[in-house]
Short mmCIF file of C-alpha atoms in Angstrom, two decimals:
data_model
loop_
_atom_site.label_atom_id
_atom_site.label_comp_id
_atom_site.label_asym_id
_atom_site.label_seq_id
_atom_site.Cartn_x
_atom_site.Cartn_y
_atom_site.Cartn_z
CA MET A 226 -52.67 -48.08 96.97
CA GLU A 227 -51.09 -48.28 93.73
CA GLU A 228 -47.89 -50.25 93.76
CA ASP A 229 -45.72 -47.13 92.56
CA TYR A 230 -47.00 -45.31 95.66
CA ILE A 231 -46.10 -48.30 97.87
CA LYS A 232 -42.53 -48.38 96.32
CA LEU A 233 -42.09 -44.71 96.88
CA ILE A 234 -43.30 -44.87 100.49
CA PHE A 235 -41.04 -47.53 101.23
CA GLY A 236 -38.05 -45.74 99.51
CA LEU A 237 -38.81 -42.50 101.33
CA LYS A 238 -38.71 -44.45 104.88
CA LEU A 239 -35.52 -46.29 103.91
CA LYS A 240 -33.71 -43.12 103.06
CA GLN A 241 -35.08 -41.41 106.14
CA ILE A 242 -33.95 -44.12 108.46
CA ARG A 243 -30.35 -44.29 106.64
CA THR A 244 -30.00 -40.49 106.94
CA GLU A 245 -30.89 -40.67 110.68
CA LYS A 246 -28.11 -43.24 111.18
CA ASN A 247 -25.66 -40.95 109.35
CA LEU A 248 -25.19 -43.78 106.75
CA SER A 249 -24.14 -42.95 103.09
CA LEU A 250 -25.55 -45.08 100.23
CA PHE A 251 -22.18 -46.70 100.20
CA GLY A 252 -22.15 -47.30 103.92
CA LEU A 253 -25.62 -48.98 103.64
CA SER A 254 -24.38 -51.04 100.81
CA LYS A 255 -21.38 -52.15 102.86
CA LEU A 256 -23.60 -52.93 105.92
CA SER A 257 -26.38 -54.98 104.11
CA GLY A 258 -24.49 -56.56 101.29
CA LEU A 259 -26.95 -55.04 98.81
CA SER A 260 -25.44 -53.07 95.91
CA LYS A 261 -25.50 -49.33 96.00
CA SER A 262 -27.31 -48.96 92.68
CA TYR A 263 -29.98 -51.37 94.13
CA LEU A 264 -30.39 -49.48 97.14
CA ASN A 265 -30.71 -46.11 95.21
CA GLU A 266 -33.44 -47.66 93.05
CA ILE A 267 -35.27 -48.58 96.18
CA GLU A 268 -34.85 -45.17 97.71
CA LYS A 269 -36.14 -43.67 94.45
CA GLY A 270 -39.26 -45.69 94.55
CA LYS A 271 -38.46 -47.69 91.47
CA LYS A 272 -38.00 -50.91 93.21
CA TYR A 273 -39.51 -52.88 96.20
CA PRO A 274 -37.45 -55.49 97.75
CA LYS A 275 -38.36 -59.00 98.33
CA PRO A 276 -39.45 -60.02 102.05
CA ASP A 277 -35.97 -61.51 102.89
CA LYS A 278 -34.15 -58.54 101.58
CA ILE A 279 -36.56 -56.26 103.95
CA SER A 280 -35.84 -58.68 106.78
CA MET A 281 -32.10 -58.27 106.27
CA LEU A 282 -32.50 -54.49 106.30
CA SER A 283 -34.57 -54.54 109.28
CA GLU A 284 -31.86 -56.34 111.10
CA LYS A 285 -28.89 -54.38 110.06
CA LEU A 286 -30.71 -51.21 110.76
CA ASP A 287 -32.14 -52.23 113.92
CA ILE A 288 -35.69 -51.11 112.76
CA PRO A 289 -38.73 -53.50 113.48
CA TYR A 290 -39.92 -55.36 110.29
CA ASP A 291 -43.46 -54.25 110.52
CA GLN A 292 -42.19 -50.47 110.81
CA MET A 293 -40.27 -51.01 107.73
CA VAL A 294 -43.24 -52.20 105.71
CA SER A 295 -45.87 -49.99 107.37
CA LEU A 296 -47.40 -47.28 105.08
CA LYS A 297 -47.63 -44.96 107.98
CA LEU A 298 -45.02 -42.26 107.63
CA ASP A 299 -43.73 -40.19 110.65
CA LYS A 300 -44.53 -36.58 110.95
CA ASN A 301 -41.82 -35.33 108.95
CA LEU A 302 -43.10 -37.14 105.85
CA ALA A 303 -46.73 -37.30 106.78
CA PRO A 304 -48.02 -34.42 104.34
CA ILE A 305 -46.25 -36.46 101.50
CA GLY A 306 -48.10 -39.64 102.47
CA ASP A 307 -51.27 -37.96 102.93
CA ILE A 308 -50.92 -36.43 99.25
CA LEU A 309 -50.02 -39.96 97.96
CA GLN A 310 -52.84 -41.67 99.72
CA SER A 311 -55.55 -39.25 98.75
CA LYS A 312 -54.51 -40.05 95.14
CA ILE A 313 -54.83 -36.38 94.15
CA LEU A 314 -52.15 -36.89 91.58
CA LYS A 315 -54.54 -39.49 89.97
CA GLU A 316 -57.52 -37.22 90.12
CA ILE A 317 -55.96 -34.21 88.34
CA PRO A 318 -54.89 -35.17 84.62
CA LEU A 319 -51.49 -33.97 84.79
CA GLU A 320 -51.04 -34.46 81.20
CA LEU A 321 -53.35 -31.45 80.52
CA PHE A 322 -50.53 -29.30 81.71
CA GLY A 323 -47.80 -31.33 80.11
CA ILE A 324 -46.68 -32.91 83.41
CA LYS A 325 -45.72 -36.47 84.00
CA GLU A 326 -46.68 -38.17 87.02
CA SER A 327 -43.47 -40.08 87.05
CA ASN A 328 -41.63 -36.83 87.11
CA LEU A 329 -43.27 -35.77 90.22
CA ILE A 330 -42.54 -39.00 92.00
CA ASP A 331 -38.81 -38.60 91.10
CA ILE A 332 -38.77 -35.13 92.56
CA VAL A 333 -40.52 -36.21 95.62
CA ALA A 334 -37.98 -39.24 95.95
CA ASN A 335 -34.99 -37.04 95.28
CA ALA A 336 -35.86 -34.17 97.86
CA PRO A 337 -38.33 -35.51 100.24
CA ALA A 338 -37.57 -32.94 103.01
CA LYS A 339 -37.98 -29.97 100.65
CA VAL A 340 -40.98 -31.20 99.03
CA ASN A 341 -42.64 -31.84 102.32
CA ALA A 342 -41.96 -28.41 103.44
CA PHE A 343 -43.64 -27.09 100.02
CA ILE A 344 -46.77 -29.40 100.40
CA SER A 345 -47.02 -28.36 104.09
CA THR A 346 -46.92 -24.66 103.01
CA ILE A 347 -49.69 -25.21 100.36
CA ILE A 348 -51.78 -27.12 102.88
CA GLU A 349 -51.45 -24.41 105.43
CA ILE A 350 -52.30 -21.70 102.89
CA ALA A 351 -55.39 -23.71 101.76
CA GLN A 352 -56.51 -24.03 105.29
CA HIS A 353 -56.05 -20.45 106.12
CA TYR A 354 -58.06 -19.40 103.05
CA ASN A 355 -60.77 -22.04 103.55
CA PHE A 356 -59.53 -23.50 100.01
CA SER A 357 -61.45 -26.44 99.66
CA ARG A 358 -61.22 -29.53 97.23
CA GLU A 359 -63.75 -28.03 95.00
CA SER A 360 -62.02 -24.80 94.88
CA PHE A 361 -58.54 -26.71 94.03
CA PHE A 362 -60.31 -28.42 90.95
CA LEU A 363 -62.06 -25.33 89.80
CA ALA A 364 -58.80 -23.47 90.06
CA SER A 365 -57.10 -26.28 88.03
CA VAL A 366 -59.70 -25.89 85.24
CA ARG A 367 -59.34 -22.14 85.28
CA THR A 368 -55.52 -22.49 84.82
CA PHE A 369 -56.16 -25.05 81.88
CA GLN A 370 -58.50 -22.49 80.29
CA GLU A 371 -55.79 -19.74 80.79
CA ALA A 372 -52.96 -22.00 79.37
CA ASN A 373 -54.82 -22.35 76.12
CA ASN A 374 -56.25 -18.76 75.90
CA ASN A 375 -59.54 -20.30 76.62
CA TYR A 376 -60.00 -21.37 73.02
CA PHE A 377 -60.43 -25.11 72.02
CA ASP A 378 -60.58 -25.76 68.42
CA ASP A 379 -61.34 -29.39 68.83
CA LEU A 380 -64.70 -28.49 70.55
CA GLU A 381 -65.35 -25.55 67.91
CA GLN A 382 -65.01 -28.30 65.25
CA GLN A 383 -67.41 -30.64 66.95
CA VAL A 384 -69.94 -28.05 67.08
CA LEU A 385 -69.63 -27.71 63.28
CA LYS A 386 -69.76 -31.45 62.93
CA PHE A 387 -73.09 -31.70 65.02
CA SER A 388 -74.62 -28.67 62.88
CA LYS A 389 -73.92 -30.48 59.93
CA ALA A 390 -75.24 -33.94 61.17
CA TYR A 391 -78.30 -32.51 62.62
CA GLN A 392 -78.96 -29.83 59.99
CA ILE A 393 -78.70 -26.98 62.36
CA ASP A 394 -78.37 -23.58 60.60
CA LEU A 395 -75.84 -21.82 62.59
CA THR A 396 -76.34 -18.48 60.68
CA LYS A 397 -79.79 -18.10 62.70
CA PRO A 398 -80.44 -17.94 66.32
CA ILE A 399 -81.08 -21.51 67.61
CA ALA A 400 -84.55 -21.92 69.45
CA SER A 401 -84.78 -24.30 72.46
CA ASP A 402 -87.53 -26.22 70.53
CA ASP A 403 -84.95 -27.26 67.93
CA LEU A 404 -82.57 -28.62 70.69
CA GLU A 405 -85.53 -30.38 72.56
CA GLU A 406 -86.53 -32.24 69.52
CA ILE A 407 -83.04 -33.66 69.22
CA LEU A 408 -82.86 -34.62 72.71
CA ILE A 409 -86.24 -36.48 72.65
CA GLU A 410 -86.11 -38.19 69.14
CA GLU A 411 -82.35 -38.83 68.99
CA TYR A 412 -81.23 -39.43 72.50
CA GLY A 413 -84.62 -40.56 74.12
CA TYR A 414 -85.01 -37.84 76.70
CA VAL A 415 -88.17 -37.16 78.79
CA ILE A 416 -88.41 -33.46 79.73
CA ILE A 417 -90.68 -32.42 82.79
CA ASP A 418 -91.23 -28.82 83.62
CA ASP A 419 -93.37 -28.75 86.77
CA GLU A 420 -91.33 -31.21 89.09
CA LEU A 421 -88.60 -29.24 90.63
CA SER A 422 -90.99 -26.30 91.80
CA LYS A 423 -92.57 -28.93 94.30
CA TYR A 424 -89.41 -28.77 96.39
CA GLU A 425 -88.55 -25.39 98.08
CA VAL A 426 -85.02 -26.38 98.96
CA LEU A 427 -84.23 -26.89 95.10
CA GLU A 428 -85.26 -23.38 94.20
CA ASN A 429 -81.74 -22.32 93.05
CA LEU A 430 -81.27 -25.42 90.60
CA ARG A 431 -82.20 -24.77 86.86
CA SER A 432 -82.07 -28.60 85.97
CA VAL A 433 -81.59 -32.06 87.23
CA PHE A 434 -81.03 -34.87 85.03
CA VAL A 435 -81.83 -38.59 86.01
CA PRO A 436 -79.57 -40.80 83.93
CA LYS A 437 -81.30 -44.12 84.52
CA THR A 438 -84.52 -42.96 82.84
CA LYS A 439 -82.92 -40.13 80.79
CA THR A 440 -85.52 -37.71 82.51
CA LEU A 441 -84.40 -33.98 82.42
CA LEU A 442 -86.41 -32.01 85.08
CA LEU A 443 -86.32 -28.25 84.45
CA ALA A 444 -87.08 -25.28 86.84
CA ASP A 445 -90.26 -23.19 86.18
CA GLY A 446 -88.53 -19.86 86.02
CA ILE A 447 -86.01 -20.48 83.41
CA ASP A 448 -86.12 -18.23 80.32
CA GLU A 449 -85.73 -19.19 76.64
CA ALA A 450 -82.08 -18.45 76.75
CA GLN A 451 -81.29 -20.62 79.84
CA ARG A 452 -83.55 -23.49 78.62
CA SER A 453 -81.43 -23.37 75.19
CA PHE A 454 -78.13 -23.62 77.22
CA ILE A 455 -79.31 -26.53 79.54
CA TYR A 456 -80.37 -28.32 76.27
CA ALA A 457 -77.30 -27.46 74.45
CA LYS A 458 -75.11 -28.85 77.55
CA GLU A 459 -77.19 -31.95 77.47
CA ILE A 460 -76.55 -32.47 73.69
CA ALA A 461 -73.02 -31.99 74.23
CA CYS A 462 -72.84 -34.90 76.80
CA ASN A 463 -74.21 -37.24 74.43
CA PHE A 464 -72.50 -36.04 71.17
CA LEU A 465 -69.05 -35.88 72.91
CA ASP A 466 -69.90 -39.20 74.74
CA ILE A 467 -69.32 -37.79 78.17
CA LYS A 468 -69.89 -40.63 80.65
CA ASP A 469 -68.51 -39.03 83.88
CA ARG A 470 -70.48 -35.98 84.29
CA LEU A 471 -72.57 -33.65 86.74
CA TYR A 472 -76.35 -34.19 86.92
CA THR A 473 -77.45 -30.70 88.35
CA PHE A 474 -77.14 -27.16 86.82
CA PRO A 475 -75.66 -25.39 88.76
CA TRP A 476 -73.50 -28.09 90.22
CA ILE A 477 -74.05 -29.08 93.79
CA LYS A 478 -70.97 -31.62 94.33
CA PHE A 479 -68.54 -33.73 92.26
CA GLU A 480 -66.85 -36.68 92.82
CA ASN A 481 -63.41 -36.12 90.92
CA PHE A 482 -61.59 -33.71 88.65
CA ASP A 483 -62.84 -35.42 85.45
CA GLN A 484 -66.54 -34.30 86.15
CA VAL A 485 -65.51 -30.69 86.58
CA LEU A 486 -63.21 -30.80 83.37
CA ASN A 487 -66.23 -32.49 81.50
CA ASN A 488 -68.61 -29.80 82.63
CA PHE A 489 -66.48 -27.26 81.20
CA TYR A 490 -66.16 -28.95 78.02
CA ALA A 491 -70.12 -29.30 77.87
CA SER A 492 -70.41 -25.79 78.80
CA TYR A 493 -67.94 -24.68 76.12
CA PHE A 494 -69.68 -26.69 73.29
CA ALA A 495 -73.09 -25.05 74.46
CA GLY A 496 -71.64 -21.59 74.14
CA ALA A 497 -70.05 -22.41 70.78
CA LEU A 498 -73.31 -23.83 69.43
CA LEU A 499 -75.67 -21.05 70.52
CA ILE A 500 -73.07 -18.24 69.64
CA PRO A 501 -71.33 -19.50 66.56
CA LYS A 502 -67.85 -18.16 66.08
CA ALA A 503 -68.44 -16.85 62.45
CA ASN A 504 -71.66 -14.94 63.42
CA LEU A 505 -70.16 -13.42 66.48
CA ILE A 506 -66.98 -12.31 64.60
CA ALA A 507 -69.23 -10.63 62.02
CA GLN A 508 -71.16 -8.85 64.71
CA LEU A 509 -68.00 -7.78 66.62
CA ASP A 510 -66.29 -6.39 63.36
CA GLU A 511 -69.23 -3.85 62.96
CA VAL A 512 -68.58 -2.72 66.66
CA PHE A 513 -65.03 -2.54 66.35
CA GLU A 514 -64.62 -0.75 63.12
CA LYS A 515 -66.69 2.30 64.22
CA ASP A 516 -64.71 5.47 65.21
CA THR A 517 -67.02 5.96 68.33
CA PHE A 518 -68.41 3.29 70.49
CA ASP A 519 -72.09 2.39 69.48
CA GLU A 520 -73.78 1.11 72.51
CA ALA A 521 -76.84 0.20 70.53
CA LEU A 522 -74.85 -1.76 68.07
CA PHE A 523 -73.07 -3.76 70.98
CA ILE A 524 -76.49 -4.48 72.60
CA LYS A 525 -77.95 -5.61 69.04
CA ALA A 526 -74.78 -7.98 68.72
CA MET A 527 -75.59 -9.41 72.27
CA ASN A 528 -79.31 -9.97 71.32
CA ALA A 529 -78.49 -11.45 68.05
CA PHE A 530 -78.26 -14.84 69.85
CA ASN A 531 -80.36 -17.05 71.61
CA ALA A 532 -78.01 -16.53 74.74
CA SER A 533 -77.78 -14.84 78.17
CA PRO A 534 -75.50 -11.89 78.62
CA GLU A 535 -73.17 -13.97 80.67
CA SER A 536 -72.97 -16.53 77.91
CA PHE A 537 -72.30 -13.68 75.49
CA TYR A 538 -69.37 -12.37 77.67
CA GLN A 539 -68.06 -15.89 78.19
CA ARG A 540 -67.91 -16.40 74.62
CA LEU A 541 -66.01 -13.15 74.06
CA THR A 542 -63.31 -14.75 76.19
CA ASN A 543 -62.94 -17.55 73.65
CA ILE A 544 -63.11 -15.49 70.46
CA LEU A 545 -61.22 -12.07 71.31
CA PRO A 546 -57.72 -13.97 71.87
CA LYS A 547 -58.24 -16.28 68.92
CA ALA A 548 -59.70 -14.12 66.19
CA TYR A 549 -58.44 -10.77 67.13
CA ASN A 550 -55.19 -11.57 69.05
CA ILE A 551 -56.60 -9.76 72.28
CA GLN A 552 -55.10 -12.05 74.80
CA ASN A 553 -54.73 -9.71 77.81
CA LEU A 554 -58.24 -9.84 79.46
CA PHE A 555 -60.22 -10.85 82.23
CA PHE A 556 -63.81 -12.05 82.78
CA LEU A 557 -65.58 -11.24 86.22
CA ARG A 558 -69.07 -11.99 87.62
CA PHE A 559 -70.44 -10.22 90.72
CA THR A 560 -73.49 -10.70 92.56
CA HIS A 561 -75.22 -8.11 94.77
CA LYS A 562 -78.34 -8.01 96.92
CA ALA A 563 -80.27 -4.66 96.61
CA ASN A 564 -79.37 -2.24 99.37
CA SER A 565 -76.98 -4.43 101.16
CA GLY A 566 -73.75 -2.39 100.21
CA LYS A 567 -72.10 -5.83 99.58
CA PHE A 568 -70.60 -7.33 96.49
CA TYR A 569 -69.48 -10.86 95.88
CA LEU A 570 -67.02 -11.88 93.14
CA LYS A 571 -68.38 -15.30 92.12
CA LYS A 572 -66.40 -16.10 88.96
CA GLU A 573 -63.17 -14.75 87.40
CA LEU A 574 -60.93 -15.86 84.56
CA HIS A 575 -57.68 -14.05 83.82
CA LEU A 576 -55.81 -14.51 80.36
CA SER A 577 -52.07 -13.82 79.80
CA HIS A 578 -51.73 -11.34 82.65
CA GLN A 579 -52.58 -11.89 86.45
CA HIS A 580 -55.06 -8.99 86.32
CA SER A 581 -56.98 -7.26 89.17
CA PRO A 582 -58.91 -8.21 91.26
CA ARG A 583 -57.12 -10.82 93.16
CA ALA A 584 -58.29 -10.07 96.73
CA ASN A 585 -61.56 -12.02 96.96
CA GLU A 586 -60.55 -14.26 99.87
CA ASN A 587 -59.32 -11.22 101.92
CA ASN A 588 -62.79 -9.86 103.00
CA GLU A 589 -61.79 -6.54 101.74
CA HIS A 590 -63.89 -3.87 100.03
CA TYR A 591 -63.78 -3.75 96.15
CA CYS A 592 -63.25 -0.41 94.52
CA ARG A 593 -66.59 1.32 94.24
CA ARG A 594 -65.42 3.08 91.15
CA TRP A 595 -65.62 -0.16 89.06
CA VAL A 596 -68.15 -0.12 86.36
CA SER A 597 -68.90 -3.68 87.44
CA LEU A 598 -70.33 -2.53 90.73
CA ASN A 599 -72.01 0.54 89.35
CA VAL A 600 -74.29 -1.24 86.86
CA LEU A 601 -75.24 -3.41 89.86
CA LYS A 602 -76.27 -0.40 91.71
CA ASP A 603 -78.10 0.99 88.79
CA ILE A 604 -80.20 -1.90 88.03
CA SER A 605 -81.29 -2.43 91.68
CA VAL A 606 -82.60 1.11 91.69
CA ASN A 607 -83.96 1.32 88.01
CA LYS A 608 -85.46 -2.19 87.85
CA ASN A 609 -84.50 -2.30 84.23
CA ALA A 610 -84.14 -5.88 82.81
CA HIS A 611 -80.73 -5.17 81.53
CA GLU A 612 -78.31 -2.37 82.56
CA PHE A 613 -74.97 -1.76 80.38
CA ASP A 614 -71.95 0.72 80.76
CA ILE A 615 -68.53 0.97 79.44
CA GLN A 616 -65.50 2.56 81.16
CA ILE A 617 -61.80 2.84 80.72
CA SER A 618 -60.42 1.89 84.18
CA ASN A 619 -56.99 3.27 85.06
CA TYR A 620 -55.47 1.03 87.95
CA VAL A 621 -53.33 3.58 89.49
CA ASN A 622 -51.35 1.04 91.79
CA ASP A 623 -50.89 -1.42 88.94
CA ASP A 624 -49.85 1.00 86.01
CA ALA A 625 -52.29 -0.66 83.73
CA THR A 626 -55.40 0.66 81.92
CA TYR A 627 -58.35 -1.48 80.88
CA LEU A 628 -61.32 -1.09 78.63
CA ILE A 629 -64.40 -2.57 80.85
CA LEU A 630 -67.80 -3.65 79.33
CA SER A 631 -70.25 -4.61 81.88
CA SER A 632 -73.83 -5.68 81.99
CA ALA A 633 -76.06 -6.34 84.90
CA THR A 634 -79.34 -8.43 84.99
CA LYS A 635 -81.75 -9.65 87.68
CA ASP A 636 -81.42 -13.19 89.06
CA PRO A 637 -84.56 -14.69 88.12
CA PHE A 638 -84.50 -17.25 90.94
CA ARG A 639 -83.65 -14.77 93.90
CA ASP A 640 -85.58 -11.68 94.92
CA HIS A 641 -83.84 -8.46 95.17
CA GLN A 642 -80.57 -10.13 93.72
CA TYR A 643 -78.63 -8.97 90.85
CA ARG A 644 -75.51 -9.94 89.01
CA SER A 645 -73.05 -8.20 86.59
CA ILE A 646 -70.83 -9.83 84.06
CA SER A 647 -67.88 -7.77 82.92
CA ILE A 648 -65.01 -8.25 80.43
CA GLY A 649 -61.79 -6.26 80.72
CA LEU A 650 -59.39 -5.61 77.90
CA LEU A 651 -55.86 -4.42 78.49
CA ILE A 652 -55.23 -1.24 76.58
CA ASN A 653 -52.27 -1.43 74.56
CA LYS A 654 -51.00 -1.14 70.78
CA GLN A 655 -52.74 -4.31 69.84
CA LEU A 656 -56.05 -3.40 71.30
CA GLU A 657 -55.67 0.20 69.82
CA ARG A 658 -55.07 -1.47 66.24
CA LYS A 659 -58.18 -3.64 66.67
CA LEU A 660 -60.83 -1.30 68.27
CA LYS A 661 -61.07 1.97 66.36
CA PHE A 662 -63.60 3.52 68.85
CA LEU A 663 -60.71 3.55 71.57
CA GLY A 664 -60.25 7.17 70.94
CA ASP A 665 -63.89 8.06 71.69
CA LYS A 666 -63.72 10.82 74.09
CA THR A 667 -67.21 10.28 75.33
CA ILE A 668 -66.22 7.00 77.09
CA LYS A 669 -65.84 7.89 80.66
CA THR A 670 -62.27 7.28 82.25
CA GLU A 671 -61.92 6.43 86.00
CA GLU A 672 -58.95 6.05 88.43
CA VAL A 673 -59.60 2.90 90.25
CA GLY A 674 -57.99 0.50 92.75
CA VAL A 675 -58.65 -3.09 93.48
CA THR A 676 -59.71 -2.71 97.13
CA CYS A 677 -59.99 0.17 99.40
CA GLU A 678 -57.50 -1.39 101.79
CA ARG A 679 -54.87 -1.35 99.12
CA CYS A 680 -55.94 1.88 97.06
CA SER A 681 -53.48 4.88 97.13
CA ILE A 682 -56.32 7.43 95.52
CA LYS A 683 -56.55 10.46 97.67
CA ASP A 684 -60.05 11.92 98.76
CA CYS A 685 -62.04 9.21 97.25
CA LYS A 686 -65.78 10.00 97.82
CA VAL A 687 -66.77 6.36 97.71
CA ARG A 688 -64.06 4.85 99.65
CA GLN A 689 -65.52 2.16 102.15
CA ALA A 690 -62.38 1.61 104.27
CA PRO A 691 -59.01 3.18 104.90
CA ALA A 692 -56.02 1.87 103.03
CA LEU A 693 -54.75 -0.15 105.89
CA ALA A 694 -52.74 -2.52 103.78
CA LEU A 695 -51.22 0.23 101.87
CA GLU A 696 -50.26 2.04 105.15
CA ARG A 697 -48.61 -1.19 106.49
CA ALA A 698 -46.61 -1.74 103.35
CA ASP A 699 -45.51 2.12 103.41
CA LYS A 700 -44.65 1.85 107.11
CA ASN A 701 -42.52 -1.38 106.36
CA THR A 702 -40.78 0.28 103.38
CA LYS A 703 -39.77 3.53 105.71
CA ILE A 704 -38.63 1.13 108.45
CA GLU A 705 -36.35 -0.71 105.77
CA HIS A 706 -34.97 2.55 104.59
CA ILE A 707 -34.22 3.67 108.15
CA VAL A 708 -32.43 0.44 108.97
CA GLU A 709 -30.39 0.66 105.77
CA VAL A 710 -29.29 4.38 106.65
CA LEU A 711 -28.30 3.09 110.18
CA ASN A 712 -26.24 0.20 108.75
CA LYS A 713 -24.32 2.54 106.58
CA LYS A 714 -23.89 5.00 109.42
CA PHE A 715 -22.44 2.61 111.85
CA GLU A 716 -20.52 0.54 109.33
#
């Protein structure tokens, strides 16, 4: 353990022992002969006493010396010790969120019992929802994205710097061949296309990088857009000098938070390279300035880049908040197996507002009126390469309305599996100023909920489950009201 944590644990134990013996700091000072200010510094984890002073405190407090210096905390403070010894505070770069580790240590030292209760609550919630270490780190990165409106100008500038250094024309679609040449000639990569297919268990992997020999192994089934994205991520790792990184795509596991954060940086760089900001804005301007929504024009904008629909929608979450000041938006990715009737939310991002949905850990039924789910059903039946739809969704329980654009594609690595990508834009005065086509009466409007269990829509023909959660809430409200009436009646 680091020295600061050892000091903190000793200080927590001393304070606990002193409190249990009903001693004030002044009282312990009189008992031990040590100054009140010095004891206060020890309890705050700022100083660690020398052995002779520990021995004296042990004698005066009638506590064994070994117990005093042990790093083991009793059950009342054990969760704090677990957090400190796990080095979780070291794994997460707190400075990203403007937090100093020393400030957290001060909070722990000043109110250990309350902090312990808080940590215990977080642990209990995490266990209840099966919230893994990976989920925690991914949630931290997502919060970091949200705090910055998912726009990182330093990475945008690095893309421009790279394009100039390697003479990449950002006004034209970037081919994978151009990026492959840079990886081979500049960074000494060896690229092999037929190795991963030899191992059935690796069927879901797109790529594996072997750092020792700089060998990049690619899956057989990847298309041009996927290949370009993988190459662009590898270039990002080299050009941005990222050392602590993940070596598979998609990732299998990671050792620390930096790997997760660096994976996000590399992905952002790749998206910004393949879908340059200036080009995307020019494409979006054409779509936004029309009085009616032109689906063909929107699809043309999507196809103007050598990128997948998912990369395109992800890139919208970077550009819309920055270039158009559209900051109230969400991004969702669902997966669906044909004829299964089940839909899984695999990825989400929410900017500015805590948008719906937020029930993916509750095993509830997502609203079947969502365009995100309908495009999945359509593509599983029609077998088209790409299914697109647009919808104005009025969340009846949240008093909010969103414009939703959604695309569905087949998963090239799994039979009968499909995925949809959606972006939702909160309809307000700002959006109305930026998107002239919002008044288009041909865009269908749908009353929606979040999950069936929490939806108040009556006589819904696609409801999958009764509104049990809503019924419980209504019942509790009625009980509270009757109790209030009874209190007034018998006061």
